[in-house]
Tab-separated table of C-alpha atoms and ligand atoms in Angstrom:
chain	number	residue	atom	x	y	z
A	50	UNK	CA	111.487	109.746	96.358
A	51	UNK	CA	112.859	107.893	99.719
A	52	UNK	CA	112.810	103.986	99.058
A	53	UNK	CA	111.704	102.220	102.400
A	54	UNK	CA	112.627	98.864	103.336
A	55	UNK	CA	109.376	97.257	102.087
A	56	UNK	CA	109.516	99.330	99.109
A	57	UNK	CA	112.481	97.609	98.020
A	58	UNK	CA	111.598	94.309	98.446
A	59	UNK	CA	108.294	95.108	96.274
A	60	UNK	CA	107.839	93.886	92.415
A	61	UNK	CA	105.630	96.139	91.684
A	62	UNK	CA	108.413	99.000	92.727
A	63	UNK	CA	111.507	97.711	90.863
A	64	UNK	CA	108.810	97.126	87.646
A	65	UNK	CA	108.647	100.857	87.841
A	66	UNK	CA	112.026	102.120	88.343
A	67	UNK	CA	112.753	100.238	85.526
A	68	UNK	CA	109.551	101.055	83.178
A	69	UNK	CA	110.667	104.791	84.529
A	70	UNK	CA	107.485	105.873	86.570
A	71	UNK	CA	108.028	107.778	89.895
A	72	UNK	CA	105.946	105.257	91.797
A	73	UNK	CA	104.069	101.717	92.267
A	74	UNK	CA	100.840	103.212	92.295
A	75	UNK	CA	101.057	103.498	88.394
A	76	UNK	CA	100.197	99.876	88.075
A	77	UNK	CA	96.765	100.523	90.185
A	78	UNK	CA	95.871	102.783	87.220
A	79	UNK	CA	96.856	99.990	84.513
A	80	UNK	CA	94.531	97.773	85.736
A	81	UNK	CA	91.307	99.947	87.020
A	82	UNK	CA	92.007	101.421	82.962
A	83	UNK	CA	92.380	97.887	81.604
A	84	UNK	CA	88.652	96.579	83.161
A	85	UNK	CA	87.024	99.866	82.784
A	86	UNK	CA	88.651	102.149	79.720
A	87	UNK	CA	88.602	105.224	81.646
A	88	UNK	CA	90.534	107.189	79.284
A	89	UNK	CA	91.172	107.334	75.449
A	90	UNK	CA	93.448	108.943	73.398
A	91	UNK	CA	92.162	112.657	72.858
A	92	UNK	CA	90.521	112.742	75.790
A	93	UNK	CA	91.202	116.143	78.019
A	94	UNK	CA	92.346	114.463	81.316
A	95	UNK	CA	92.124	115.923	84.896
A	96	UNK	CA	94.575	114.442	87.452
A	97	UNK	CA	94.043	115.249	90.860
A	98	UNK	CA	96.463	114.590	93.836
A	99	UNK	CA	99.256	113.879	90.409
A	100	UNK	CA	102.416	113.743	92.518
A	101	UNK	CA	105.192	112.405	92.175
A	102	UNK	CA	103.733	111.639	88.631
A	103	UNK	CA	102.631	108.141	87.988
A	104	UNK	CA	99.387	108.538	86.773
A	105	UNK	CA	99.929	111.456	84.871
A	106	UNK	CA	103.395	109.416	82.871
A	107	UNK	CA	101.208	106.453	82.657
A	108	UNK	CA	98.148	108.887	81.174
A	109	UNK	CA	100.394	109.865	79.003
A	110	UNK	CA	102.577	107.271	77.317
A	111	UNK	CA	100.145	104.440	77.607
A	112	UNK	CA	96.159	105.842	77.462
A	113	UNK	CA	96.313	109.149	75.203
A	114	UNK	CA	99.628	108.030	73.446
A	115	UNK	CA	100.887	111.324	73.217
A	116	UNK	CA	97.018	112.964	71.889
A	117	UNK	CA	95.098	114.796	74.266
A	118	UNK	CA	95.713	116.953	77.323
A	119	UNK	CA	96.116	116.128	80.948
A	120	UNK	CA	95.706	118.960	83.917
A	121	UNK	CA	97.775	117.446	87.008
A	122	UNK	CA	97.123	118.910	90.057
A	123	UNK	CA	98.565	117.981	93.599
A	124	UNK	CA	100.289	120.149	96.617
A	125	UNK	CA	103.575	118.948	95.930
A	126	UNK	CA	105.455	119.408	92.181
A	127	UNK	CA	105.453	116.358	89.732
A	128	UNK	CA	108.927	115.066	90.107
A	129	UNK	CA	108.806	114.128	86.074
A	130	UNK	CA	111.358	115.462	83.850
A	131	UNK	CA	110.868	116.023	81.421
A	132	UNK	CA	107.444	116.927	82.203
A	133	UNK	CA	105.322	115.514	79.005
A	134	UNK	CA	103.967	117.820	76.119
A	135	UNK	CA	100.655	116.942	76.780
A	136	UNK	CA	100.980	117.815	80.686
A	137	UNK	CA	99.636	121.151	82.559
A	138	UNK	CA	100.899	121.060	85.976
A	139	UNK	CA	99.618	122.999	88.960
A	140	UNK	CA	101.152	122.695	92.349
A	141	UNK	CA	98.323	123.647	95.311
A	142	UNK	CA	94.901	122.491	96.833
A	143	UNK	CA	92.420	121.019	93.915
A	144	UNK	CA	89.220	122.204	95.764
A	145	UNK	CA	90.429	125.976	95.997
A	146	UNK	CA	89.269	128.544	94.254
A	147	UNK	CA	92.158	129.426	92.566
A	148	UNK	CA	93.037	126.270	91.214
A	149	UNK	CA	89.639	125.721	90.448
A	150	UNK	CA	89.307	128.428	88.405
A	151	UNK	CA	92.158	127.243	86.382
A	152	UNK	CA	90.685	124.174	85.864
A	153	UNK	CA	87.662	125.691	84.776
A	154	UNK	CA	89.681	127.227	81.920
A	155	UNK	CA	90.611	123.706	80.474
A	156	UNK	CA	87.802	122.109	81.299
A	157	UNK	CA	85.123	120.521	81.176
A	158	UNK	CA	87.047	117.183	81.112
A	159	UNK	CA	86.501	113.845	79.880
A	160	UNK	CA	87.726	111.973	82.941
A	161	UNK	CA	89.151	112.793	86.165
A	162	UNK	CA	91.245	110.069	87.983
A	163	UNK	CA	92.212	110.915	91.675
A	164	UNK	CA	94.743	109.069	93.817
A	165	UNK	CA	94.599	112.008	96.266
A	166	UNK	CA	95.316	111.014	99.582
A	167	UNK	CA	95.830	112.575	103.141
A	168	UNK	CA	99.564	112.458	104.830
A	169	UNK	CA	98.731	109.546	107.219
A	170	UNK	CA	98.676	109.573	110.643
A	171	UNK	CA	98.760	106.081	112.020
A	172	UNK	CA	95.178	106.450	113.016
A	173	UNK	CA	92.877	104.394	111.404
A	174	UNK	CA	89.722	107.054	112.250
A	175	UNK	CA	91.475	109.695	111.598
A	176	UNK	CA	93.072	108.639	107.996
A	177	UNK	CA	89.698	107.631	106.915
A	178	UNK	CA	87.736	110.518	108.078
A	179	UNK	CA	90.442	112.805	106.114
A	180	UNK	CA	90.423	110.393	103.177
A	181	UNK	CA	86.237	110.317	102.811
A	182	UNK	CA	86.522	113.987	102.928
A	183	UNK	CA	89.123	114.355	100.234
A	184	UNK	CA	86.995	111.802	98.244
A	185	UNK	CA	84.230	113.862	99.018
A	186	UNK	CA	85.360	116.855	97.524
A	187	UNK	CA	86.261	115.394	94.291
A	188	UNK	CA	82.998	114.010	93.382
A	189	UNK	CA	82.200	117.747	93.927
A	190	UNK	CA	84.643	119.027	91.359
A	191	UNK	CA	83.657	116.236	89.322
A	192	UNK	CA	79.905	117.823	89.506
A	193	UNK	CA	81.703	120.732	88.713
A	194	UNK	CA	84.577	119.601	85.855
A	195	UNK	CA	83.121	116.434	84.439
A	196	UNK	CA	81.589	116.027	80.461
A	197	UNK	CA	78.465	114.399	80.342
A	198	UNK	CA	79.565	110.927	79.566
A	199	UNK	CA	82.534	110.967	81.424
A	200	UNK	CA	84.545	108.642	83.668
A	201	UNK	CA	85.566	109.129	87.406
A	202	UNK	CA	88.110	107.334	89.462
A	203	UNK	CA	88.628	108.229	93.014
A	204	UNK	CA	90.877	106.761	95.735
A	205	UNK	CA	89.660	106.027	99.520
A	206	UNK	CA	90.249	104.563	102.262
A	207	UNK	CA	88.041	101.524	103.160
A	208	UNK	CA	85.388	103.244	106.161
A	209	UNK	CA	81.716	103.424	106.621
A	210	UNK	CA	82.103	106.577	104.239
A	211	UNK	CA	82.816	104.633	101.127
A	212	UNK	CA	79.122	103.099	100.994
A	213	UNK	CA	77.686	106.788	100.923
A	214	UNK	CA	79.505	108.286	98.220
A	215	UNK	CA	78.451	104.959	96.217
A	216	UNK	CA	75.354	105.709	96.413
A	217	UNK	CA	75.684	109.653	95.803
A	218	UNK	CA	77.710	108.431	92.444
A	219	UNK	CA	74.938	106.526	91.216
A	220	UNK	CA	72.887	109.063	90.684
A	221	UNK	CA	75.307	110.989	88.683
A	222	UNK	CA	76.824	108.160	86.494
A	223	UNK	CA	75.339	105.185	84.446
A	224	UNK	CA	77.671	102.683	86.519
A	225	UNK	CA	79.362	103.126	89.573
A	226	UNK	CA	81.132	100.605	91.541
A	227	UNK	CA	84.367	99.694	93.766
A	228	UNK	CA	87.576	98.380	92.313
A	229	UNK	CA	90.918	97.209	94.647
A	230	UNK	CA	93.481	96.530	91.998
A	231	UNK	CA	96.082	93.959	92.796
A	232	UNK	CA	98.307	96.398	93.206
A	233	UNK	CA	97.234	98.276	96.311
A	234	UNK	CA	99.506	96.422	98.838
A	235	UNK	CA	98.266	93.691	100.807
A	236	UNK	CA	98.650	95.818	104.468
A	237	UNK	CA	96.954	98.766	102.650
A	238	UNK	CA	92.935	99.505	103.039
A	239	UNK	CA	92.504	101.530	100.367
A	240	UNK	CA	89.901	101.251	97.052
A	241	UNK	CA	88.974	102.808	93.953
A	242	UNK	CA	85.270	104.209	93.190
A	243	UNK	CA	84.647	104.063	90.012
A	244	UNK	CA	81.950	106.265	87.993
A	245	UNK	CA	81.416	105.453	84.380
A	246	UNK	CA	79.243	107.560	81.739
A	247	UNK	CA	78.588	110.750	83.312
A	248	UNK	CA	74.176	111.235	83.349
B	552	SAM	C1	99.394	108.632	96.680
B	552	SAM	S1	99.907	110.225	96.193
B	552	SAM	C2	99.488	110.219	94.471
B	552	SAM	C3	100.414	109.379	93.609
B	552	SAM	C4	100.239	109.670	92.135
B	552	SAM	N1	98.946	109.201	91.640
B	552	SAM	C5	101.309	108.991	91.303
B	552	SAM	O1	100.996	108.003	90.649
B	552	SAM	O2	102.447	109.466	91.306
B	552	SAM	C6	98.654	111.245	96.881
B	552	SAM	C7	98.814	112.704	96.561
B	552	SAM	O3	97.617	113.413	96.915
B	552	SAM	C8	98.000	114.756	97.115
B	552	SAM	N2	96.925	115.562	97.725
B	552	SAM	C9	96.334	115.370	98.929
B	552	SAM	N3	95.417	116.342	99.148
B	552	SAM	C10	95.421	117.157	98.063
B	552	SAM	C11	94.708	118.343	97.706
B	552	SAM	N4	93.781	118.900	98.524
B	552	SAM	N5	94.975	118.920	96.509
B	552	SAM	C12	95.911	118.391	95.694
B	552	SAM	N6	96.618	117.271	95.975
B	552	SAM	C13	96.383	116.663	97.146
B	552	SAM	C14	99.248	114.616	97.988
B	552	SAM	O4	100.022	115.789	97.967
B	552	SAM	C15	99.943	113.401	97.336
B	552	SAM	O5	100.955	113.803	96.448
């Protein structure tokens, strides 16, 4: 993956290059995992918007240790090799209805963490319009792919959208709430939703 400028002069980047993880944004997932316990080991995992890998490396060393199953999904290939044991990887769009269908093959899932995000634009409307609707669409598969009882992380971008899909996850989930890990960079307005115990 290109290494900008302010890449290089991040922590969080040269931590992973040197723990072996694709990108930063695996250290969002360490902490959202360490306050919440999204995932356990044996738990069938659903990763959507997986590339370059992070998650799915971090989902798979450090939360299933090697037991369960993880689905990673994104429109760009993981750029992990090897690819783990426990990984499934499809490359396309999460909310068609051909990946869907594979989904529905391994599903249902006990969690499905998504750091999906749009290919920026510079625009603050626009980003967030395109990142509400991505998060949109994955509390929809989630209606779709989720156990009862299980967890749901989803990335977006701070808007007047966020509030909205709060409320539409509280009605499906015991607890849901907002998390911005440490990690997110200080220029960034992104956030986690966070749905825990599927009703
Ligand atoms: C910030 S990156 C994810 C980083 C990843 N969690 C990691 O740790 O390596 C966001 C990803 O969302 C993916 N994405 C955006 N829209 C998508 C869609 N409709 N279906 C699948 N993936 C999508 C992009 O291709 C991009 O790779």
């Amino acid at each position: 993956m290109a290494t900008s400028r302010r890449d290089k002069a991040d922590s969080y980047t040269l931590r992973a290059h040197r723990e072996g993880y694709p990108a930063r944004s695996v250290y969002k997932l360490e902490e959202i995992q360490q306050q919440n316990r999204i995932v356990k080991p044996g738990d069938k995992v659903l990763d959507v918007g997986a590339a370059p890998g992070s998650w799915t490396l971090y989902t798979h060393r450090e939360l299933l240790k090697g037991n369960g199953e993880i689905i990673a999904v994104d429109l760009n290939p993981l750029n992990l090799n090897p690819v783990p044991p426990t990984v499934t990887a499809y490359v396309g769009d999460a909310f068609s209805k051909e990946i869907r269908e594979k989904l529905t093959s391994h599903g249902p899932f006990d969690a499905i963490i998504s750091d999906a995000a749009p290919m920026t634009t510079g625009n603050r409307t626009v980003d967030t319009t395109r990142s509400e609707y991505l998060a949109e669409q994955v509390v929809w598969l989630a209606k779709e792919q989720l156990k009862q009882h299980g967890n749901l992380v989803i990335k977006i971008f701070q808007g007047g959208g966020q509030q909205k899909l709060l409320i539409e996850m509280r009605k499906m989930f015991s607890k849901a709430k907002t998390l911005k890990p440490k990690a997110c960079r200080t220029d960034s307005f992104e956030t986690y939703l966070i749905g825990l115990d599927r009703l």
